[in-house]
Tab-separated table of C-alpha atoms in Angstrom:
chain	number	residue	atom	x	y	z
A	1	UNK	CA	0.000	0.000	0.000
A	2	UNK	CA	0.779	3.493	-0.718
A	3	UNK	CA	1.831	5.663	1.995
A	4	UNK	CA	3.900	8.471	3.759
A	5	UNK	CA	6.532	8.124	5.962
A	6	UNK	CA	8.319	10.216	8.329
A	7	UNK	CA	11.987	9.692	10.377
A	8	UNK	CA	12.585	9.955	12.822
A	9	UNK	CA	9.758	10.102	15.213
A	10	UNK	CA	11.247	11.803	18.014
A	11	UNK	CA	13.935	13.977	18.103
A	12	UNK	CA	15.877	16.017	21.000
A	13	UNK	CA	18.702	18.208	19.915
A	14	UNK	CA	20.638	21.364	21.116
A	15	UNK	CA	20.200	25.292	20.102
A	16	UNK	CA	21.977	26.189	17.541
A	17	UNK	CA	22.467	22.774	15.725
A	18	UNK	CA	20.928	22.033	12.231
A	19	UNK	CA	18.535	18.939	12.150
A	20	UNK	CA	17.266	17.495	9.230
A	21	UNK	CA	13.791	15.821	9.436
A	22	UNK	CA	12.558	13.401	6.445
A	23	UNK	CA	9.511	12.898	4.393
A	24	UNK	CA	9.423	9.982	1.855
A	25	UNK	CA	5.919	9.104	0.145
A	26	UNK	CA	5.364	6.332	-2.180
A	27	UNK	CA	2.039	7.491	-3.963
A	28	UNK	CA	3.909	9.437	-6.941
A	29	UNK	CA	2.075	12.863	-5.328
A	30	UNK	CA	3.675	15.941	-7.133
A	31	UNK	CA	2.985	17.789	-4.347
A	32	UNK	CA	4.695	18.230	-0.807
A	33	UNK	CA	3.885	19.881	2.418
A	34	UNK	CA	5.314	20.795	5.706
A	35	UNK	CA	3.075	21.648	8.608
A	36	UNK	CA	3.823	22.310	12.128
A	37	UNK	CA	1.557	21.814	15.008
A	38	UNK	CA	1.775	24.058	18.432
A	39	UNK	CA	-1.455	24.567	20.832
A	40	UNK	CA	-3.622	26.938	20.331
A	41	UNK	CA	-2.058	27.479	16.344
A	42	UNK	CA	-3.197	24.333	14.494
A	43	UNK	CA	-1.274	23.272	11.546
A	44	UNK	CA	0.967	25.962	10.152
A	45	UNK	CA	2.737	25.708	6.291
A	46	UNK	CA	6.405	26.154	6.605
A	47	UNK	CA	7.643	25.077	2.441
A	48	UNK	CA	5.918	22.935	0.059
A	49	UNK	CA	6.190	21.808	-3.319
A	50	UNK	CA	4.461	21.231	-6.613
A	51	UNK	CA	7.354	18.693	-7.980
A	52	UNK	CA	10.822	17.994	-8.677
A	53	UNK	CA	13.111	21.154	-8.114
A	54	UNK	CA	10.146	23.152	-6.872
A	55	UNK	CA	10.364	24.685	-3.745
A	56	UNK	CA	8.128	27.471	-1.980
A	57	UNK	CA	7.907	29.158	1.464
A	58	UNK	CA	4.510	29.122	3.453
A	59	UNK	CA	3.801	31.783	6.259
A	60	UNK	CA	6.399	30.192	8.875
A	61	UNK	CA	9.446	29.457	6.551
A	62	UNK	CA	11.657	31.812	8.416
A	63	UNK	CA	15.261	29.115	9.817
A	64	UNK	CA	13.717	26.406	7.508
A	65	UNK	CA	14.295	24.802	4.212
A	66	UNK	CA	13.804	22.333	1.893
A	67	UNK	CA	14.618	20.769	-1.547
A	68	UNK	CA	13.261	18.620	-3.381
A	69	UNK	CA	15.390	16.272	-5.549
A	70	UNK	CA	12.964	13.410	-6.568
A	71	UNK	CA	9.223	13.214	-6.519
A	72	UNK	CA	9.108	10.792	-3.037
A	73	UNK	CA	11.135	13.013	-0.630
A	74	UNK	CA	10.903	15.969	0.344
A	75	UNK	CA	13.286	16.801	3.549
A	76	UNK	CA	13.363	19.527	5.863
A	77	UNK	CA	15.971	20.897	7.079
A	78	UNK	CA	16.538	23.296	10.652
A	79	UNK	CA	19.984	25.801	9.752
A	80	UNK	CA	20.376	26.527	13.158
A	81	UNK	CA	17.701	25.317	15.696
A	82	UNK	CA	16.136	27.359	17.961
A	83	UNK	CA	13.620	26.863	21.211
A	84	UNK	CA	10.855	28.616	19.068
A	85	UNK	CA	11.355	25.596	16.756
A	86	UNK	CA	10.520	22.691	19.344
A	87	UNK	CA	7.360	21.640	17.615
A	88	UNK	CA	5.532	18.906	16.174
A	89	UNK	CA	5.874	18.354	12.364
A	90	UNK	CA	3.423	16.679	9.634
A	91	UNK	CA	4.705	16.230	5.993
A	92	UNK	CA	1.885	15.699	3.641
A	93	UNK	CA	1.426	14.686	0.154
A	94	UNK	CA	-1.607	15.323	-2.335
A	95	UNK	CA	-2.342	14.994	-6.300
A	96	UNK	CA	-2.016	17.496	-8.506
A	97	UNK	CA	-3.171	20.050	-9.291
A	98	UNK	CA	-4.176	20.186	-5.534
A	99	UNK	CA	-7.913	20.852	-4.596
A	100	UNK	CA	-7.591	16.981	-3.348
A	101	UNK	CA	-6.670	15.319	-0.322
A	102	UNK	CA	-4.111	15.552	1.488
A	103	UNK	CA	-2.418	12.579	3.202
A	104	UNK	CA	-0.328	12.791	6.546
A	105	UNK	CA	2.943	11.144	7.520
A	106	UNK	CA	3.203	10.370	11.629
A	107	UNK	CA	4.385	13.169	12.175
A	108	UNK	CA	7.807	14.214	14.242
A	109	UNK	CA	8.224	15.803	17.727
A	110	UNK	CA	11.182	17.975	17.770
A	111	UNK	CA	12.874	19.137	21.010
A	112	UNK	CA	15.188	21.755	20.916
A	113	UNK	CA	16.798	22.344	24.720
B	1	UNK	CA	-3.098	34.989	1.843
B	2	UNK	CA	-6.239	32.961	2.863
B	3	UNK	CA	-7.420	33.213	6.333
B	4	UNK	CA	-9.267	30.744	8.317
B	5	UNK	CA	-10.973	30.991	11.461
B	6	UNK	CA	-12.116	27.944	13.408
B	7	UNK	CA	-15.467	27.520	16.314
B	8	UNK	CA	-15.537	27.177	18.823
B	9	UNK	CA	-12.282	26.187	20.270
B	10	UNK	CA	-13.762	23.683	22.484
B	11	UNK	CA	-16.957	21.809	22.437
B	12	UNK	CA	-18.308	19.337	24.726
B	13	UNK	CA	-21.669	17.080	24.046
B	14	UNK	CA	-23.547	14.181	25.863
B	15	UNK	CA	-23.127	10.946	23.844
B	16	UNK	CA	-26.220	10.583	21.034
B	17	UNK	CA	-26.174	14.732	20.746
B	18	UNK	CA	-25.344	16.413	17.885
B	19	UNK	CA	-21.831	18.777	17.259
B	20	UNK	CA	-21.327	21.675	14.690
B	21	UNK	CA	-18.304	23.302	14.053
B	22	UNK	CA	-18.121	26.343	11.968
B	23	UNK	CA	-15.456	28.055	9.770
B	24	UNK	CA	-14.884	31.080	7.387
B	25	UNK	CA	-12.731	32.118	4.806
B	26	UNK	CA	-11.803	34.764	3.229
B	27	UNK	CA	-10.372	33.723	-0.399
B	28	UNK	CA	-12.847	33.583	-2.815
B	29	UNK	CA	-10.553	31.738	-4.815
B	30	UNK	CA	-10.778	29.006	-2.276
B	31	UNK	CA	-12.972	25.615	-3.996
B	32	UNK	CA	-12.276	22.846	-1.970
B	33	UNK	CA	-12.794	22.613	1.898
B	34	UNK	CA	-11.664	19.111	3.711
B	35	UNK	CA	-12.822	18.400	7.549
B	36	UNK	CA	-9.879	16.525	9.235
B	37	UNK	CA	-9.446	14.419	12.354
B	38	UNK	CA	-7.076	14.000	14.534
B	39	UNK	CA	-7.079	11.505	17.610
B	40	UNK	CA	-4.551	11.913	20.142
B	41	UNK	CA	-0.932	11.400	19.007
B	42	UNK	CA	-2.246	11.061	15.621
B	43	UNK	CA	-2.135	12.344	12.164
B	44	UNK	CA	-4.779	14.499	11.162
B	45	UNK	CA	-7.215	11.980	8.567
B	46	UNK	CA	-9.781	13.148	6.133
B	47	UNK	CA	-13.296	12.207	7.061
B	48	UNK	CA	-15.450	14.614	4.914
B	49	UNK	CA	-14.642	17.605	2.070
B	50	UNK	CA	-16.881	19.165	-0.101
B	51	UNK	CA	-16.202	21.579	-3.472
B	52	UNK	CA	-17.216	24.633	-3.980
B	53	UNK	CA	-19.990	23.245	-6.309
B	54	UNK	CA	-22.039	21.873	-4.337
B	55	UNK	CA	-23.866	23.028	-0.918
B	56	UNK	CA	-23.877	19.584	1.008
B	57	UNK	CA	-22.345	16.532	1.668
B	58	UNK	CA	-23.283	13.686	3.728
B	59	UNK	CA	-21.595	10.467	5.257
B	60	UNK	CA	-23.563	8.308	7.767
B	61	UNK	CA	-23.478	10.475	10.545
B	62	UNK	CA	-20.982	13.119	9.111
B	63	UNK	CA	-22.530	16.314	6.829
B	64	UNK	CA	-20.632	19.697	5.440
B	65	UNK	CA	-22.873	22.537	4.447
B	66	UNK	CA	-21.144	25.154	2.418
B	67	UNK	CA	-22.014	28.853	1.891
B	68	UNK	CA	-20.426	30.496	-0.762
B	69	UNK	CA	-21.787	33.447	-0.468
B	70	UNK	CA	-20.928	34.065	2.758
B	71	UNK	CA	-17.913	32.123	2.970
B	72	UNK	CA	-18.603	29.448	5.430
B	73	UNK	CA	-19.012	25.771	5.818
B	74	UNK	CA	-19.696	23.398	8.541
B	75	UNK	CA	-19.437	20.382	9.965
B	76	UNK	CA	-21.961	18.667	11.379
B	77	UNK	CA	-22.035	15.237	13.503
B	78	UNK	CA	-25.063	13.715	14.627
B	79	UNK	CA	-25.880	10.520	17.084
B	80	UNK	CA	-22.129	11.652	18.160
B	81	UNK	CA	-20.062	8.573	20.016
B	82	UNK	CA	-17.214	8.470	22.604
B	83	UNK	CA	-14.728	7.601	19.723
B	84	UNK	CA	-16.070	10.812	17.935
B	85	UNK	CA	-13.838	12.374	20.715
B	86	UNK	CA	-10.695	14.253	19.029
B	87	UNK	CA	-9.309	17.494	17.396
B	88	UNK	CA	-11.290	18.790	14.378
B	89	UNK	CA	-9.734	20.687	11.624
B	90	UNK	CA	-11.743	22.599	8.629
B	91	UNK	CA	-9.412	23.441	5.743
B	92	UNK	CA	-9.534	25.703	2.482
B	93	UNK	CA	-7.718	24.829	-0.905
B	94	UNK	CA	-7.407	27.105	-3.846
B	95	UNK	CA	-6.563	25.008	-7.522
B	96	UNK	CA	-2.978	25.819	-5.980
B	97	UNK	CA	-3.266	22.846	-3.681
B	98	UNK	CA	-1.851	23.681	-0.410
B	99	UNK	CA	-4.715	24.216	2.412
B	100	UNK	CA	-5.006	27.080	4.927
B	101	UNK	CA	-5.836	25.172	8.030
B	102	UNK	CA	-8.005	26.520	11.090
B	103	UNK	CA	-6.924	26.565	14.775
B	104	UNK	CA	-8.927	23.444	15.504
B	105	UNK	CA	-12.287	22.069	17.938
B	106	UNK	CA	-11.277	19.988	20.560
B	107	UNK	CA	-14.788	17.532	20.441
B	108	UNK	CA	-15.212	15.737	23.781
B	109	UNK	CA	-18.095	13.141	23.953
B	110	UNK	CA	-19.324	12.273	27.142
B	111	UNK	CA	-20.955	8.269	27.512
């Protein structure tokens, strides 16, 4: 079966370290999301993309990035972690050309100490 | 950017009552508005969406009304069980594909 996976689960790590969080689907979506989830602010977009090579920023991209190099992965990357950043993150995949589904991997809990 | 606000924040119901959570939007661009999920230590999980051509959308228990005009759509559960206990999530989608999420109903059902 098709699905979305994300590594690792759980992560602590220090201030000022970069992390590197993954995101591999298997259903051939074109497109890519990354969400983060805090109390009170639901899920938030930090990048996505529409395909190979395509990267964008959502409205919480700022010490984050992404690339995309193949159409399954789509990693995400912390330059220089900060408290702030101690989170829970969702990748997500859905079909072009988007008003469709989207599908969730576990999701990863970040510490940052 | 869209915008999309969530309520209410909380919502509690006796088990067999019925829940409604409401959201609005403000992109009138937006055509495609999923309901999502998510059970503790989850990850959020479709269970109803509807397009922006058509007003309702039913599933057993589980209906979305959608107003257009006025930019807002709801979910409604009826009969509502202990396992319909979890966070809800209304979303909006433009042909752009990435969805503006709101801040979430915490549904508690009590047996």
């Amino acid at each position: 079966d098709a699905e979305i996976t994300q590594s690792p689960r759980h992560k602590i790590t220090e201030t000022g370290r970069q992390v590197t969080l993954a995101c591999h689907q298997t259903w051939n979506h074109n497109n890519m999301f990354w969400y983060r989830q805090d109390l009170g602010h639901g899920l938030r977009l930090i990048h996505y993309s529409y395909g190979v090579q395509d990267t964008n920023k959502g409205e919480v991209s700022d010490g984050y990035s992404v690339s995309r190099s193949n159409t399954e992965d789509l990693p995400l990357t912390l330059e220089s972690a900060a408290s702030s950043q101690t989170s829970v993150y969702f990748c997500a995949s859905s079909e072009s050309p988007g008003n469709t589904e989207a599908f969730f991997g576990q999701g990863t809990r970040l510490t940052v100490v | 950017g869209e915008n999309v606000e969530q309520h209410p924040s909380t919502l509690s119901v006796q088990e067999g009552d019925s829940a409604v959570i409401k959201c609005t939007y403000s992109d009138s661009a937006s055509n495609y508005f999923p309901w999502y999920k998510q059970e503790l230590g989850k990850r959020p999980q479709l269970i109803i969406d509807i397009r922006s051509n058509v007003g309702e959308k039913k599933d057993q228990r589980i209906a979305v009304t959608l107003n257009k005009t006025a930019k807002h759509f709801s979910l409604h559960i009826t009969e509502t069980q202990p396992e319909d206990s979890a966070v809800y999530f209304c979303a909006a989608n433009t042909n752009a594909g990435k969805s503006t999420f709101g801040d979430g109903t915490t549904l508690t059902v009590k047996p």
